[in-house]
C-alpha cells in the first residue's frame, strides 16, 4: 500500500520520516550511520551544537565513505566530547588550539595530498568564537588558498564554553557575561555585525551555506552537497544554546526554527561568491516570538517593552528578508 | 660535496634532502631565504610530492605543520623573532602533542624597538616550551644539525628547533660540505609516527586532561628530554660514521680540558671565541671553550664534567633577563651546583652588535684577573646610558628612548644629524 | 599504535558512561525459567506450548504439553493454575490465560482423536497400584519410556479422586474418560476391582521389576459429635463417591450443614445445592482467611449461594437442631472456645474434615515407613524403603491436588526408569527463575498496555455480574460450540480467550515469540553493547 506523503511529513518538520523512500531518509535514521559523536559525552541537555555536530559528522562520514579526518577548535564541542579518559568521537579526530582549526585542517589536507591519499576528506569544525573571532585569520587563509577542507561553524552566538561571553556573533541587545544588563545597560551594542557567511563568500570559495538544527534534512543536504565539492567550503550552522540563551532545553529546535522564520538567520547557499538558493520563509514570524523565550533578551520586555530596540532588531530581520528574498 | 653557498640556501638544501612532505612558509627576516629556496626546490620537483603552503601568519604556519605531522607527514617550517612569539601557543601545542616537527629559528632580536638583527632573545624566550633546541656555530653545523634533528624528533616524537644566528649564519657565504641524498636516506629512515589521524584506525588526538593526569603527561615530556640527553650523542656518532665528520652531540670542547678559565657559549659566537682562546693561549693564558649545542635538553652531566676542573667559568650569551642577568648561565650554574667555581656572565651581541675579538680579549682578560663585573654587558656605551638616565630623571616625558640614543650617537634614521 | 598517554584516546570510550542512545546496543539472549513453568506442579513447559499455540500449530502445542502432562483437558478444568498467579505479565496488564488455552488444547485433542505412541519396548515390567491421577500419569510416562505397565485399582472405575472426589459439574466425565482411554490405548493393562494386599508377593509373582503405589487418601477423617437422635451424618468422601457409583443420589434434605474448610467441603456444598438443597451451610472453626480451600473455589461457592459460618464448632446435634459454639482466635491465631453458643436448623451434616491414607497393607512391607501424619515416607527419588517400590500422589507428603499428583506420576516414572537401568535420574539444571518486573519501573509505567489495565480496574466493577453469567455457561461446557466452529481453530482460541476474560478482545501476542524476535541480533552501527533480554518475562523485556 502506498501512502501519499503530505508536505508536512517530509523535509523540515520531520526527522525520522519512515514514510519517505529509503534514499530520501536522513542519515541519522539509517541503521548504518557512523555514530561519529556517540553517547556518553557531556553536553548540556538540549545542546544545539551536539545535535548539529552529530548530523554534520555522520553525513560527512557517509559522503566520504568513512574516510574522514576531523579537526576541532577548542570550545564546548571539544571539551564535552574529549575529557580524558573518554572520547565520544568515532572518527579520526584532532584538537589543537582555539584559533587554528582551519590551519590544522589545511595541514592535514596537505599531508594527505603529499601521501596521495586525497580519497580521505578533511572536516574542520569550531564554535563561533573559534571560527569568526580568534580563528578568523586562519579561516580566511584557508579560504583564500582554497584548501580542500569543509569548515563547519556551530554558531551559538557567544563564548559558551568559558561562561557566555560576547563574541563577534552575539546579536545586538543580547545579555552575556561581558555585556550585562545591569545599571540600565541594554546588553550587547548595535554594531555593524560580522556576517561570516558573506565574508566567506567574498573569498569566492566553491560553497558557502547556512543551516540550522531546526531543519536537519536541510543541514544534511548541505553537508552532502559540500562534501561533493572540493576546495574550501563553509557551512555556518545556527545552534541554540539553552545555557547561554536562557532558553528551555526543549526549545532548542523551536528557537532555531524561529531564528529562520523571523528572518534573523536566513538560510541560503552560495557558490563561488553568488547566492544560488535561499530558503523561503513559510510564515513570517515577528521577532518578539523568537526573543521572548530567551532570558538573554528578557530586558527588552521587562519592566516595559523596549520599543526602540525591538524595532531595530525587527529592521535587521526585515533587511535580511529583503536582501535574500525570503518571502513569496 | 664542498660548495660555497649562503647559509640559508645550505639549510634549505639540507632540508630538501630530508624529504619533508609539508613545508609551511611565512616570511620573516632573517629566515626568509630558507623558505624562498625551499619554494624553488619544491617547484623544481626536487622534493618529490612535497606540499609547500604559503600561510597567513606564523601561527598558521606551525598550525599547518601540526595538522600535517598529526596526519603522518614529515613537516617543516622556519621562523624568527616576532614570528616565533606569534606562534608561541602552537609551539607549546606541538610539543604537548608530541609531534616531531622540525623548525629552523633564524635567531633575531625581539622588539620593541624593532630590530631585525641577531641575538638569542627569540629562541631563549621559548627555551621551556618542550622543544629540543640545537644551536649551530657554523653553516656546516646548521646543515648537519637539521639532518640529525629530523632523526631525533621522529625517534622520540618530540619537536626540534635548530637555531642559527640570523645574518651571521643565514646570510653568510661559507664553504659547506653538502651531503648527498643517499647518505641522508641511509641516516634518516622514513617517518613512522607514533600516532596518526587515520580513518582506518581512528584515534582522538588532543584530549582535555585534568588534574588527575596532567602532571604525568608533563613528566613524560620531561622524560623524553632526559632520553634525548642519551640519544643525541648516539645520533652524532652514527652521523660521523655515515657522513665522515664530527657534528652534533651535546657539547663540544675546545682546548678546555686543562684550562683554568673556560668560556661557555652557544651559536656562531663560538667561532670568534675559538680565535680569542688561541690568541690568549699563545700569550700563555690557560683558557679554553665549551660550545653548548643542545641547550634543551641541557647537558647537565657532560657540561659538569667539562667544567668541574676549571678555576672560573665565563658564559657568553646573546640574551638576558631584565633585572637578573644571563639566561644560559642559570643552567650552567645548575650543572655546577655544589662547586664554588666563580661564574661570570658576558651579555654580548644584542640586536646584532658585533662581538669583536678585541672586546672579548679585554673582557676575558678582566675575568682571568677576577676583575670582571657580573653580569658584564659587552661594549655598552655608558655615556649614552648615563645621559639618557639623567634626561629621564630630569623630565618625565623625555621622549622615545631609541630615538634619544640615536640622537646621542649622532644618528637618526641611519643618517648623521 | 602506541598512543601517547592521556592526550590521545581510543575512540568511543565515552560509551562507558552508559548514557545516551540505546539504539546502539546489542541484545544478548539470556535463558531464564518463566515463572509459569517454575510454579507448575506438573512441570509443564508452558512457555513452549503457548508459543506453538500462538503460532496456530495446536497439535504441536498439545504434543509439547503432553510430554509432561497426559491430562490437559482435565487440568484445563480442575487445576488451580498457580502458573497464572505467578505470571509476570500480570504486572503489565493481566496474566496470560494459560488455564483456558490448556483446556482448549485438551478438548481439541479429544475431538480430533490425537493419540500418543508408546516407547520402544524395554522388556521391563512395572506394577502400578491405583488408577488415580498419579498412577495414570506414572503409567503414561512409563509407557512412553517403553516399559510394560499393569495398573491395579480397588475401585470399579479408573480416575481415582478425579472421578470420585471432583464433582461432575467441574469435570465432565466424557472428558475424563477420553483422556484415560488415550492412556489405556497406549497398551496399559488395567485391572479394576482388584485391590492389592501383598505388594512384594505380587511383584514377585507377576514378574514386575518395580512398583509404583499411588492409592490416594480415601479414608475420611472423623470427629466425635454427640448426637441425641439418629441424625443424618455423612462423610464427604463417601458422599462424593456415591454421586458416581450409586443409582440414586443421597437424600441430604433441604438444609445441609458441611463441617470443614477445604476444597472438598466446598465441593460438597455446591453439590448439595445442585441436588436441590435450598441452603448449604459451611461451618468452619477458624476464619475465612485461614480456610485451606483455594480462593477461586470459595468465590465460586459464595457466588452460588453457599453460606459460610466461620469461627464455629459443632458441639451437639439434636435431630435437626445443631448447637454450635462461637470461637475466637487467640494471640497465636488458634481458635479458642468462647462459651457462647447458638443453634442452627439443618436436615443433615456432611463431615469434610480431610482424608487419610489407608496404610494398612503397607505396614507389613519391610523397609516402608509411615510418618506421624499417616503418609508414606519416600526419598528424593520417590522410592520407599523397600527396594523397587515407589510411591506418590496423596499418600506422600505434598499438597493434595490433581496437578501435584500428575506431577508425582511423571517424577516417579523418571526415577523408576533410571532405577530400572541401574542409574539415578539427574534433574536437568534449570535456568534461574525470571524476576518479577518492578511495578514502579519506568518501562512498565510508561507502557500503554499498563495504562489500559488501570482503566479496566475502574471499569471492572461491572464485570463480576457478567462473569457470573458466563461462568454458568462455562461450567456447563466451556465455549459455545457454534462460535468456535464458525471461526476456525485459530480464531476459536481467541474467541475462547475473549470469552473467558469477559468479552474483552485478547491482544496478547504470545510473549515468547516476542523475546525470540528481540533476541535476534538486529542492531548494528557504532560500538555495540550488551542489552540483556531475558526470556521468561512476558511483561517487560528489560526487567
PDB file of C-alpha atoms in Angstrom, chain A residues 66-69 78-79 82-84 87 89 91-100 103-104 106-108 110-111 113-116 120 137-138 141 145, chain B residues 21-22 49 51 53-56 59-60 63-64 66-68 70-73 89-90 93 97 99 197-199 202-209 212-213:
ATOM      1  CA  UNK A  66      34.083   6.795   6.281  1.00  0.00           C
ATOM      2  CA  UNK A  67      37.397   8.124   5.047  1.00  0.00           C
ATOM      3  CA  UNK A  68      37.292  11.293   7.068  1.00  0.00           C
ATOM      4  CA  UNK A  69      39.577  13.197   9.393  1.00  0.00           C
ATOM      5  CA  UNK A  78      35.819  19.764  22.010  1.00  0.00           C
ATOM      6  CA  UNK A  79      35.552  19.896  25.795  1.00  0.00           C
ATOM      7  CA  UNK A  82      37.030  14.507  24.903  1.00  0.00           C
ATOM      8  CA  UNK A  83      37.672  14.843  28.616  1.00  0.00           C
ATOM      9  CA  UNK A  84      40.412  12.329  29.476  1.00  0.00           C
ATOM     10  CA  UNK A  87      36.349  10.241  23.901  1.00  0.00           C
ATOM     11  CA  UNK A  89      34.333  10.510  18.777  1.00  0.00           C
ATOM     12  CA  UNK A  91      36.188   9.228  13.724  1.00  0.00           C
ATOM     13  CA  UNK A  92      39.852  10.166  13.350  1.00  0.00           C
ATOM     14  CA  UNK A  93      39.756  13.438  15.251  1.00  0.00           C
ATOM     15  CA  UNK A  94      42.185  16.049  16.439  1.00  0.00           C
ATOM     16  CA  UNK A  95      42.090  19.121  18.584  1.00  0.00           C
ATOM     17  CA  UNK A  96      44.976  21.554  18.600  1.00  0.00           C
ATOM     18  CA  UNK A  97      44.110  25.113  19.635  1.00  0.00           C
ATOM     19  CA  UNK A  98      41.298  27.627  19.811  1.00  0.00           C
ATOM     20  CA  UNK A  99      42.204  29.715  16.800  1.00  0.00           C
ATOM     21  CA  UNK A 100      43.988  27.346  14.450  1.00  0.00           C
ATOM     22  CA  UNK A 103      45.194  25.841   9.576  1.00  0.00           C
ATOM     23  CA  UNK A 104      45.477  22.435  11.198  1.00  0.00           C
ATOM     24  CA  UNK A 106      44.973  22.660   5.931  1.00  0.00           C
ATOM     25  CA  UNK A 107      47.971  20.786   7.278  1.00  0.00           C
ATOM     26  CA  UNK A 108      46.048  17.523   7.378  1.00  0.00           C
ATOM     27  CA  UNK A 110      48.350  18.887   2.699  1.00  0.00           C
ATOM     28  CA  UNK A 111      49.731  15.769   4.332  1.00  0.00           C
ATOM     29  CA  UNK A 113      47.834  15.228  -0.683  1.00  0.00           C
ATOM     30  CA  UNK A 114      51.550  14.622  -0.162  1.00  0.00           C
ATOM     31  CA  UNK A 115      50.833  10.993   0.550  1.00  0.00           C
ATOM     32  CA  UNK A 116      48.462  10.647  -2.382  1.00  0.00           C
ATOM     33  CA  UNK A 120      40.444  10.902   2.667  1.00  0.00           C
ATOM     34  CA  UNK A 137      42.710  34.829  10.220  1.00  0.00           C
ATOM     35  CA  UNK A 138      43.405  31.134   9.732  1.00  0.00           C
ATOM     36  CA  UNK A 141      43.827  31.960   4.812  1.00  0.00           C
ATOM     37  CA  UNK A 145      44.200  29.229  -0.657  1.00  0.00           C
TER      38      UNK A 145
ATOM     39  CA  UNK B  21      56.236  16.211   2.926  1.00  0.00           C
ATOM     40  CA  UNK B  22      54.752  19.508   4.069  1.00  0.00           C
ATOM     41  CA  UNK B  49      55.442  15.301  -3.749  1.00  0.00           C
ATOM     42  CA  UNK B  51      53.412  20.343  -0.350  1.00  0.00           C
ATOM     43  CA  UNK B  53      51.907  26.035   1.810  1.00  0.00           C
ATOM     44  CA  UNK B  54      52.083  29.815   1.920  1.00  0.00           C
ATOM     45  CA  UNK B  55      50.212  30.711   5.063  1.00  0.00           C
ATOM     46  CA  UNK B  56      48.872  33.921   6.503  1.00  0.00           C
ATOM     47  CA  UNK B  59      50.650  30.917  13.983  1.00  0.00           C
ATOM     48  CA  UNK B  60      49.093  29.338  10.900  1.00  0.00           C
ATOM     49  CA  UNK B  63      49.411  25.024  12.936  1.00  0.00           C
ATOM     50  CA  UNK B  64      49.605  23.665   9.396  1.00  0.00           C
ATOM     51  CA  UNK B  66      50.838  20.397  13.423  1.00  0.00           C
ATOM     52  CA  UNK B  67      47.991  19.158  11.229  1.00  0.00           C
ATOM     53  CA  UNK B  68      50.404  17.702   8.703  1.00  0.00           C
ATOM     54  CA  UNK B  70      49.425  14.515  13.015  1.00  0.00           C
ATOM     55  CA  UNK B  71      48.349  13.187   9.649  1.00  0.00           C
ATOM     56  CA  UNK B  72      51.684  11.394   9.397  1.00  0.00           C
ATOM     57  CA  UNK B  73      53.668  13.755   7.203  1.00  0.00           C
ATOM     58  CA  UNK B  89      50.709  28.909  21.568  1.00  0.00           C
ATOM     59  CA  UNK B  90      51.242  26.455  18.744  1.00  0.00           C
ATOM     60  CA  UNK B  93      50.863  22.656  21.409  1.00  0.00           C
ATOM     61  CA  UNK B  97      51.011  16.616  21.369  1.00  0.00           C
ATOM     62  CA  UNK B  99      54.537  15.965  17.078  1.00  0.00           C
ATOM     63  CA  UNK B 197      44.999  10.542  12.053  1.00  0.00           C
ATOM     64  CA  UNK B 198      43.973   7.506  10.083  1.00  0.00           C
ATOM     65  CA  UNK B 199      40.329   6.802   9.253  1.00  0.00           C
ATOM     66  CA  UNK B 202      40.854   6.274  14.211  1.00  0.00           C
ATOM     67  CA  UNK B 203      42.032   7.859  17.434  1.00  0.00           C
ATOM     68  CA  UNK B 204      41.162  11.007  19.309  1.00  0.00           C
ATOM     69  CA  UNK B 205      44.199  13.290  19.464  1.00  0.00           C
ATOM     70  CA  UNK B 206      44.309  16.259  21.779  1.00  0.00           C
ATOM     71  CA  UNK B 207      42.064  15.311  24.681  1.00  0.00           C
ATOM     72  CA  UNK B 208      41.358  17.628  27.566  1.00  0.00           C
ATOM     73  CA  UNK B 209      43.391  16.364  30.521  1.00  0.00           C
ATOM     74  CA  UNK B 212      44.240  13.661  37.535  1.00  0.00           C
ATOM     75  CA  UNK B 213      46.693  13.080  34.685  1.00  0.00           C
TER      76      UNK B 213
END
